[in-house]
Amino acid sequence: MIIDFRMKPPIPAWESLFAEGKDALSRLLNLQGLEPVRSETLDEVIREGEALGIAHTVIMGRGNEPGSSNEELAAFLASRTDDRFIGFIGADSPDVAGAVAAIEQYATTGLFRGVSINPAVLQPRFPIGDASWDPIFEACLKHGLPLSVTLSGFLGLVGPQVDFDYARPGGLARAARAYPDLKIIISHGAWPFVSDAIALAIFCPNVYLSPDLYLGFPGSKLYVEAANFQLRDRILFGTCYPNVPYDFALSHFRDQEWKEGVLDRILYRNGAELLGIPL
């Protein structure tokens, strides 16, 4: 079985977001020869995942904008009678107070198992893990929810201020040490700052790395070395579907040279332990 730690499905009201995601990488990262995902409906997406052994998928919430809102995601999760889809509250907000308000509003519903934040949304653009974020860390801890922080070099290249180094993950060290009981997931693995992310995870045992589609990008074999060396319990599998097809993401993970048992942990056990899913 497989747990996909990052995807967005065509749930009600998110259909446009799903469709836009199909060519996002060819537009933003200039990936060549990538065939767009063919599935259109939620049922087609589910069947496609099941055929590849994907048992659970994590939907990272985005905020409160219609067409990608926490309200829409909560309604979808409440309509399900199974645990195939696992929701993370989208704490994307222009300010820290708004992010905390979203966590407080939706954590009490019992529908979510984590929090997701895109730090580039916060304005002014606070440094990664800055002390001004502490109310967010504390809200996650209060409700016992892991925090996924989306970090990749691309973040520093969007918006009015270009700062390529913005996504360096080292700033999270302060928070990881200050809040040792908070599980922090670096989604996108902070690529291309791979060594920084690995060093942080080795230094802080509550930090997890989810390189998702970036496993396969230049320099990404360091994630594999880290898993084989010391981080076998804290690397997570994710696809970023529909930005890339399921088989594209899976092939990049399965084609690496893993030590015995490491890939099985990455594809399922690590995520199950983090999310409280039975093994």
mmCIF file of C-alpha atoms in Angstrom:
data_model
loop_
_atom_site.group_PDB
_atom_site.id
_atom_site.type_symbol
_atom_site.label_atom_id
_atom_site.label_comp_id
_atom_site.label_asym_id
_atom_site.label_seq_id
_atom_site.Cartn_x
_atom_site.Cartn_y
_atom_site.Cartn_z
ATOM 1 C CA MET A 1 0.000 0.000 0.000
ATOM 2 C CA ILE A 2 1.004 3.619 -0.591
ATOM 3 C CA ILE A 3 0.254 6.930 1.111
ATOM 4 C CA ASP A 4 0.496 9.910 -1.221
ATOM 5 C CA PHE A 5 1.406 12.887 0.955
ATOM 6 C CA ARG A 6 0.542 15.611 -1.547
ATOM 7 C CA MET A 7 -2.139 15.779 -4.226
ATOM 8 C CA LYS A 8 -5.197 17.795 -5.106
ATOM 9 C CA PRO A 9 -8.271 16.012 -6.478
ATOM 10 C CA PRO A 10 -11.212 17.430 -8.432
ATOM 11 C CA ILE A 11 -13.486 17.634 -5.380
ATOM 12 C CA PRO A 12 -16.628 19.771 -5.700
ATOM 13 C CA ALA A 13 -15.667 23.426 -6.370
ATOM 14 C CA TRP A 14 -11.996 22.487 -6.898
ATOM 15 C CA GLU A 15 -12.432 21.308 -10.493
ATOM 16 C CA SER A 16 -10.798 24.410 -11.998
ATOM 17 C CA LEU A 17 -7.848 24.148 -9.622
ATOM 18 C CA PHE A 18 -7.412 20.507 -10.651
ATOM 19 C CA ALA A 19 -7.551 21.380 -14.366
ATOM 20 C CA GLU A 20 -5.050 24.221 -13.982
ATOM 21 C CA GLY A 21 -2.661 21.906 -12.177
ATOM 22 C CA LYS A 22 -2.346 19.568 -15.132
ATOM 23 C CA ASP A 23 0.013 21.856 -17.043
ATOM 24 C CA ALA A 24 1.458 23.818 -14.134
ATOM 25 C CA LEU A 25 4.919 22.264 -14.346
ATOM 26 C CA SER A 26 5.274 22.646 -18.084
ATOM 27 C CA ARG A 27 4.452 26.337 -17.602
ATOM 28 C CA LEU A 28 6.396 27.091 -14.430
ATOM 29 C CA LEU A 29 9.338 24.664 -14.456
ATOM 30 C CA ASN A 30 9.731 24.122 -18.200
ATOM 31 C CA LEU A 31 9.451 20.330 -17.908
ATOM 32 C CA GLN A 32 9.550 18.765 -21.352
ATOM 33 C CA GLY A 33 7.671 15.695 -22.605
ATOM 34 C CA LEU A 34 5.331 15.431 -19.628
ATOM 35 C CA GLU A 35 1.951 14.068 -20.634
ATOM 36 C CA PRO A 36 -0.932 15.741 -18.772
ATOM 37 C CA VAL A 37 -3.038 13.629 -16.411
ATOM 38 C CA ARG A 38 -5.979 12.160 -18.326
ATOM 39 C CA SER A 39 -8.426 11.651 -15.470
ATOM 40 C CA GLU A 40 -11.142 14.275 -15.232
ATOM 41 C CA THR A 41 -13.553 13.156 -12.520
ATOM 42 C CA LEU A 42 -12.999 12.196 -8.898
ATOM 43 C CA ASP A 43 -14.018 8.605 -9.623
ATOM 44 C CA GLU A 44 -11.455 8.392 -12.425
ATOM 45 C CA VAL A 45 -8.758 9.772 -10.113
ATOM 46 C CA ILE A 46 -9.625 7.219 -7.429
ATOM 47 C CA ARG A 47 -9.533 4.321 -9.883
ATOM 48 C CA GLU A 48 -6.204 5.516 -11.275
ATOM 49 C CA GLY A 49 -4.680 5.644 -7.804
ATOM 50 C CA GLU A 50 -6.123 2.299 -6.725
ATOM 51 C CA ALA A 51 -4.607 0.601 -9.767
ATOM 52 C CA LEU A 52 -1.177 1.690 -8.510
ATOM 53 C CA GLY A 53 -1.759 0.708 -4.884
ATOM 54 C CA ILE A 54 -2.402 4.191 -3.477
ATOM 55 C CA ALA A 55 -4.577 3.639 -0.406
ATOM 56 C CA HIS A 56 -4.558 7.119 1.159
ATOM 57 C CA THR A 57 -3.965 10.585 -0.237
ATOM 58 C CA VAL A 58 -3.278 13.798 1.660
ATOM 59 C CA ILE A 59 -4.978 16.931 0.367
ATOM 60 C CA MET A 60 -3.065 20.050 1.384
ATOM 61 C CA GLY A 61 -5.544 22.849 2.020
ATOM 62 C CA ARG A 62 -4.748 26.237 0.576
ATOM 63 C CA GLY A 63 -6.774 28.852 2.493
ATOM 64 C CA ASN A 64 -10.201 30.403 2.324
ATOM 65 C CA GLU A 65 -10.516 31.534 -1.279
ATOM 66 C CA PRO A 66 -13.519 30.033 -3.127
ATOM 67 C CA GLY A 67 -12.382 27.316 -5.489
ATOM 68 C CA SER A 68 -9.706 26.078 -3.085
ATOM 69 C CA SER A 69 -11.127 26.846 0.359
ATOM 70 C CA ASN A 70 -11.033 25.019 3.677
ATOM 71 C CA GLU A 71 -14.821 25.176 3.751
ATOM 72 C CA GLU A 72 -15.076 23.271 0.477
ATOM 73 C CA LEU A 73 -12.460 20.756 1.591
ATOM 74 C CA ALA A 74 -14.211 20.244 4.931
ATOM 75 C CA ALA A 75 -17.528 19.613 3.180
ATOM 76 C CA PHE A 76 -15.880 17.024 0.961
ATOM 77 C CA LEU A 77 -14.179 15.241 3.861
ATOM 78 C CA ALA A 78 -17.455 15.200 5.813
ATOM 79 C CA SER A 79 -19.190 13.551 2.860
ATOM 80 C CA ARG A 80 -16.766 10.620 2.772
ATOM 81 C CA THR A 81 -17.472 7.339 4.529
ATOM 82 C CA ASP A 82 -13.890 6.081 4.201
ATOM 83 C CA ASP A 83 -10.442 7.407 5.084
ATOM 84 C CA ARG A 84 -8.983 7.416 1.602
ATOM 85 C CA PHE A 85 -8.659 11.215 1.636
ATOM 86 C CA ILE A 86 -6.868 12.975 4.491
ATOM 87 C CA GLY A 87 -7.161 16.735 4.792
ATOM 88 C CA PHE A 88 -4.679 19.323 6.045
ATOM 89 C CA ILE A 89 -6.073 22.734 7.009
ATOM 90 C CA GLY A 90 -4.919 25.430 4.618
ATOM 91 C CA ALA A 91 -3.383 28.171 6.765
ATOM 92 C CA ASP A 92 -2.451 30.332 3.777
ATOM 93 C CA SER A 93 -3.294 33.863 4.866
ATOM 94 C CA PRO A 94 -1.799 37.326 4.340
ATOM 95 C CA ASP A 95 -1.048 37.492 8.060
ATOM 96 C CA VAL A 96 -0.237 35.220 10.982
ATOM 97 C CA ALA A 97 -3.489 36.054 12.776
ATOM 98 C CA GLY A 98 -5.498 34.811 9.782
ATOM 99 C CA ALA A 99 -3.499 31.600 9.638
ATOM 100 C CA VAL A 100 -4.140 30.951 13.333
ATOM 101 C CA ALA A 101 -7.840 31.740 12.915
ATOM 102 C CA ALA A 102 -8.119 29.136 10.148
ATOM 103 C CA ILE A 103 -6.434 26.518 12.331
ATOM 104 C CA GLU A 104 -8.697 27.288 15.280
ATOM 105 C CA GLN A 105 -11.829 27.234 13.128
ATOM 106 C CA TYR A 106 -11.224 23.929 11.382
ATOM 107 C CA ALA A 107 -9.186 21.927 13.897
ATOM 108 C CA THR A 108 -12.246 21.530 16.112
ATOM 109 C CA THR A 109 -14.244 19.885 13.305
ATOM 110 C CA GLY A 110 -12.261 16.655 13.658
ATOM 111 C CA LEU A 111 -12.060 16.438 9.861
ATOM 112 C CA PHE A 112 -8.390 17.363 9.468
ATOM 113 C CA ARG A 113 -5.161 15.641 10.476
ATOM 114 C CA GLY A 114 -2.655 18.412 9.829
ATOM 115 C CA VAL A 115 -2.009 22.006 8.778
ATOM 116 C CA SER A 116 -0.453 23.236 5.543
ATOM 117 C CA ILE A 117 1.101 26.630 4.902
ATOM 118 C CA ASN A 118 2.707 28.312 1.924
ATOM 119 C CA PRO A 119 4.994 30.847 3.647
ATOM 120 C CA ALA A 120 5.241 33.040 0.564
ATOM 121 C CA VAL A 121 1.624 34.071 1.154
ATOM 122 C CA LEU A 122 2.419 35.734 4.500
ATOM 123 C CA GLN A 123 2.991 39.467 4.133
ATOM 124 C CA PRO A 124 5.319 41.083 4.726
ATOM 125 C CA ARG A 125 7.455 38.139 3.661
ATOM 126 C CA PHE A 126 8.719 37.014 7.047
ATOM 127 C CA PRO A 127 11.837 34.847 7.102
ATOM 128 C CA ILE A 128 11.157 31.112 7.171
ATOM 129 C CA GLY A 129 10.431 30.012 10.736
ATOM 130 C CA ASP A 130 10.634 33.573 12.092
ATOM 131 C CA ALA A 131 9.495 34.068 15.701
ATOM 132 C CA SER A 132 6.488 35.923 14.336
ATOM 133 C CA TRP A 133 5.239 32.496 13.201
ATOM 134 C CA ASP A 134 5.138 31.193 16.784
ATOM 135 C CA PRO A 135 1.335 31.562 17.149
ATOM 136 C CA ILE A 136 1.000 29.200 14.142
ATOM 137 C CA PHE A 137 3.352 26.638 15.692
ATOM 138 C CA GLU A 138 1.518 26.917 19.015
ATOM 139 C CA ALA A 139 -1.914 26.491 17.407
ATOM 140 C CA CYS A 140 -0.735 23.315 15.667
ATOM 141 C CA LEU A 141 0.640 21.967 18.938
ATOM 142 C CA LYS A 142 -2.525 22.892 20.806
ATOM 143 C CA HIS A 143 -4.571 20.701 18.476
ATOM 144 C CA GLY A 144 -1.964 17.977 18.032
ATOM 145 C CA LEU A 145 -1.609 18.588 14.272
ATOM 146 C CA PRO A 146 1.600 18.261 12.211
ATOM 147 C CA LEU A 147 2.548 21.297 10.118
ATOM 148 C CA SER A 148 3.481 20.995 6.454
ATOM 149 C CA VAL A 149 5.559 23.933 5.187
ATOM 150 C CA THR A 150 5.779 24.217 1.404
ATOM 151 C CA LEU A 151 9.356 25.104 0.446
ATOM 152 C CA SER A 152 11.091 25.116 -2.918
ATOM 153 C CA GLY A 153 13.304 27.561 -4.752
ATOM 154 C CA PHE A 154 10.352 28.606 -6.888
ATOM 155 C CA LEU A 155 8.745 30.340 -3.882
ATOM 156 C CA GLY A 156 11.405 33.020 -3.856
ATOM 157 C CA LEU A 157 10.854 33.771 -7.529
ATOM 158 C CA VAL A 158 7.146 34.633 -7.319
ATOM 159 C CA GLY A 159 5.579 37.870 -6.163
ATOM 160 C CA PRO A 160 6.929 41.417 -6.328
ATOM 161 C CA GLN A 161 10.156 40.629 -4.432
ATOM 162 C CA VAL A 162 12.581 38.188 -6.054
ATOM 163 C CA ASP A 163 14.613 36.394 -3.383
ATOM 164 C CA PHE A 164 15.960 33.057 -4.583
ATOM 165 C CA ASP A 165 17.348 32.210 -1.143
ATOM 166 C CA TYR A 166 13.976 32.746 0.548
ATOM 167 C CA ALA A 167 13.144 29.022 0.608
ATOM 168 C CA ARG A 168 16.287 27.955 2.438
ATOM 169 C CA PRO A 169 14.936 25.776 5.277
ATOM 170 C CA GLY A 170 17.553 26.537 7.932
ATOM 171 C CA GLY A 171 15.286 29.101 9.572
ATOM 172 C CA LEU A 172 13.039 26.271 10.726
ATOM 173 C CA ALA A 173 15.762 25.011 13.060
ATOM 174 C CA ARG A 174 14.811 27.538 15.722
ATOM 175 C CA ALA A 175 11.166 26.500 15.666
ATOM 176 C CA ALA A 176 11.948 22.792 15.497
ATOM 177 C CA ARG A 177 14.100 23.085 18.596
ATOM 178 C CA ALA A 178 11.705 25.431 20.404
ATOM 179 C CA TYR A 179 8.741 23.122 19.705
ATOM 180 C CA PRO A 180 10.218 19.602 19.787
ATOM 181 C CA ASP A 181 6.774 17.961 19.990
ATOM 182 C CA LEU A 182 5.620 19.610 16.762
ATOM 183 C CA LYS A 183 6.043 17.464 13.662
ATOM 184 C CA ILE A 184 7.211 19.680 10.790
ATOM 185 C CA ILE A 185 6.995 18.408 7.208
ATOM 186 C CA ILE A 186 8.986 20.197 4.513
ATOM 187 C CA SER A 187 6.842 19.690 1.443
ATOM 188 C CA HIS A 188 8.736 19.844 -1.884
ATOM 189 C CA GLY A 189 11.800 18.973 0.217
ATOM 190 C CA ALA A 190 13.104 22.583 -0.010
ATOM 191 C CA TRP A 191 14.623 21.697 -3.404
ATOM 192 C CA PRO A 192 17.162 22.856 -4.615
ATOM 193 C CA PHE A 193 18.448 23.460 -1.080
ATOM 194 C CA VAL A 194 18.618 19.721 -0.553
ATOM 195 C CA SER A 195 21.690 19.573 1.674
ATOM 196 C CA ASP A 196 20.265 22.290 3.911
ATOM 197 C CA ALA A 197 17.030 20.345 4.339
ATOM 198 C CA ILE A 198 18.838 17.085 5.066
ATOM 199 C CA ALA A 199 21.113 18.737 7.628
ATOM 200 C CA LEU A 200 18.077 20.269 9.324
ATOM 201 C CA ALA A 201 16.278 16.914 9.503
ATOM 202 C CA ILE A 202 19.370 15.177 10.899
ATOM 203 C CA PHE A 203 19.737 17.947 13.473
ATOM 204 C CA CYS A 204 16.031 18.049 14.395
ATOM 205 C CA PRO A 205 14.280 14.674 14.874
ATOM 206 C CA ASN A 206 10.820 16.247 14.504
ATOM 207 C CA VAL A 207 11.477 17.366 10.905
ATOM 208 C CA TYR A 208 10.279 15.244 7.956
ATOM 209 C CA LEU A 209 11.139 15.678 4.270
ATOM 210 C CA SER A 210 8.668 15.139 1.438
ATOM 211 C CA PRO A 211 10.564 15.754 -1.816
ATOM 212 C CA ASP A 212 7.537 14.607 -3.864
ATOM 213 C CA LEU A 213 7.936 15.514 -7.554
ATOM 214 C CA TYR A 214 11.431 16.914 -6.981
ATOM 215 C CA LEU A 215 12.818 13.407 -6.485
ATOM 216 C CA GLY A 216 14.215 13.079 -9.977
ATOM 217 C CA PHE A 217 15.348 16.691 -10.275
ATOM 218 C CA PRO A 218 19.094 17.500 -10.361
ATOM 219 C CA GLY A 219 20.699 16.967 -6.960
ATOM 220 C CA SER A 220 17.763 14.994 -5.616
ATOM 221 C CA LYS A 221 19.709 11.761 -5.151
ATOM 222 C CA LEU A 222 20.874 13.303 -1.874
ATOM 223 C CA TYR A 223 17.409 12.555 -0.485
ATOM 224 C CA VAL A 224 18.026 8.893 -1.265
ATOM 225 C CA GLU A 225 21.464 8.996 0.355
ATOM 226 C CA ALA A 226 19.935 10.610 3.436
ATOM 227 C CA ALA A 227 17.236 7.957 3.699
ATOM 228 C CA ASN A 228 19.753 5.158 3.344
ATOM 229 C CA PHE A 229 22.089 6.839 5.832
ATOM 230 C CA GLN A 230 19.965 8.149 8.709
ATOM 231 C CA LEU A 231 16.533 9.455 7.658
ATOM 232 C CA ARG A 232 14.748 6.240 6.650
ATOM 233 C CA ASP A 233 11.974 7.039 9.166
ATOM 234 C CA ARG A 234 11.441 10.649 8.076
ATOM 235 C CA ILE A 235 11.199 10.717 4.292
ATOM 236 C CA LEU A 236 7.645 10.779 2.921
ATOM 237 C CA PHE A 237 6.297 9.884 -0.503
ATOM 238 C CA GLY A 238 4.190 12.400 -2.413
ATOM 239 C CA THR A 239 3.192 12.865 -6.034
ATOM 240 C CA CYS A 240 1.911 16.448 -6.471
ATOM 241 C CA TYR A 241 -0.745 14.911 -8.720
ATOM 242 C CA PRO A 242 -2.154 16.274 -11.067
ATOM 243 C CA ASN A 243 0.946 18.434 -11.619
ATOM 244 C CA VAL A 244 2.539 15.149 -12.644
ATOM 245 C CA PRO A 245 0.922 11.752 -13.310
ATOM 246 C CA TYR A 246 0.982 9.103 -10.591
ATOM 247 C CA ASP A 247 3.235 6.775 -12.580
ATOM 248 C CA PHE A 248 5.726 9.593 -13.232
ATOM 249 C CA ALA A 249 6.124 10.268 -9.500
ATOM 250 C CA LEU A 250 6.175 6.600 -8.514
ATOM 251 C CA SER A 251 8.821 5.736 -11.098
ATOM 252 C CA HIS A 252 11.203 8.347 -9.692
ATOM 253 C CA PHE A 253 10.932 6.765 -6.243
ATOM 254 C CA ARG A 254 11.036 3.139 -7.327
ATOM 255 C CA ASP A 255 13.993 3.599 -9.670
ATOM 256 C CA GLN A 256 16.359 4.763 -6.917
ATOM 257 C CA GLU A 257 18.917 2.579 -5.134
ATOM 258 C CA TRP A 258 17.342 2.141 -1.709
ATOM 259 C CA LYS A 259 18.678 -0.069 1.050
ATOM 260 C CA GLU A 260 16.462 -3.022 1.940
ATOM 261 C CA GLY A 261 13.186 -1.955 3.555
ATOM 262 C CA VAL A 262 13.703 1.782 3.083
ATOM 263 C CA LEU A 263 11.324 2.268 0.152
ATOM 264 C CA ASP A 264 8.524 0.389 1.927
ATOM 265 C CA ARG A 265 8.866 2.778 4.855
ATOM 266 C CA ILE A 266 8.802 5.812 2.583
ATOM 267 C CA LEU A 267 5.828 4.701 0.529
ATOM 268 C CA TYR A 268 3.626 3.799 3.494
ATOM 269 C CA ARG A 269 4.892 3.221 7.016
ATOM 270 C CA ASN A 270 6.396 6.657 7.693
ATOM 271 C CA GLY A 271 3.238 8.415 6.617
ATOM 272 C CA ALA A 272 1.019 5.967 8.498
ATOM 273 C CA GLU A 273 2.936 6.502 11.734
ATOM 274 C CA LEU A 274 2.819 10.276 11.318
ATOM 275 C CA LEU A 275 -0.920 10.344 10.577
ATOM 276 C CA GLY A 276 -1.997 7.622 13.005
ATOM 277 C CA ILE A 277 -3.123 5.217 10.279
ATOM 278 C CA PRO A 278 -3.067 1.524 11.269
ATOM 279 C CA LEU A 279 -0.044 -0.329 9.958
#
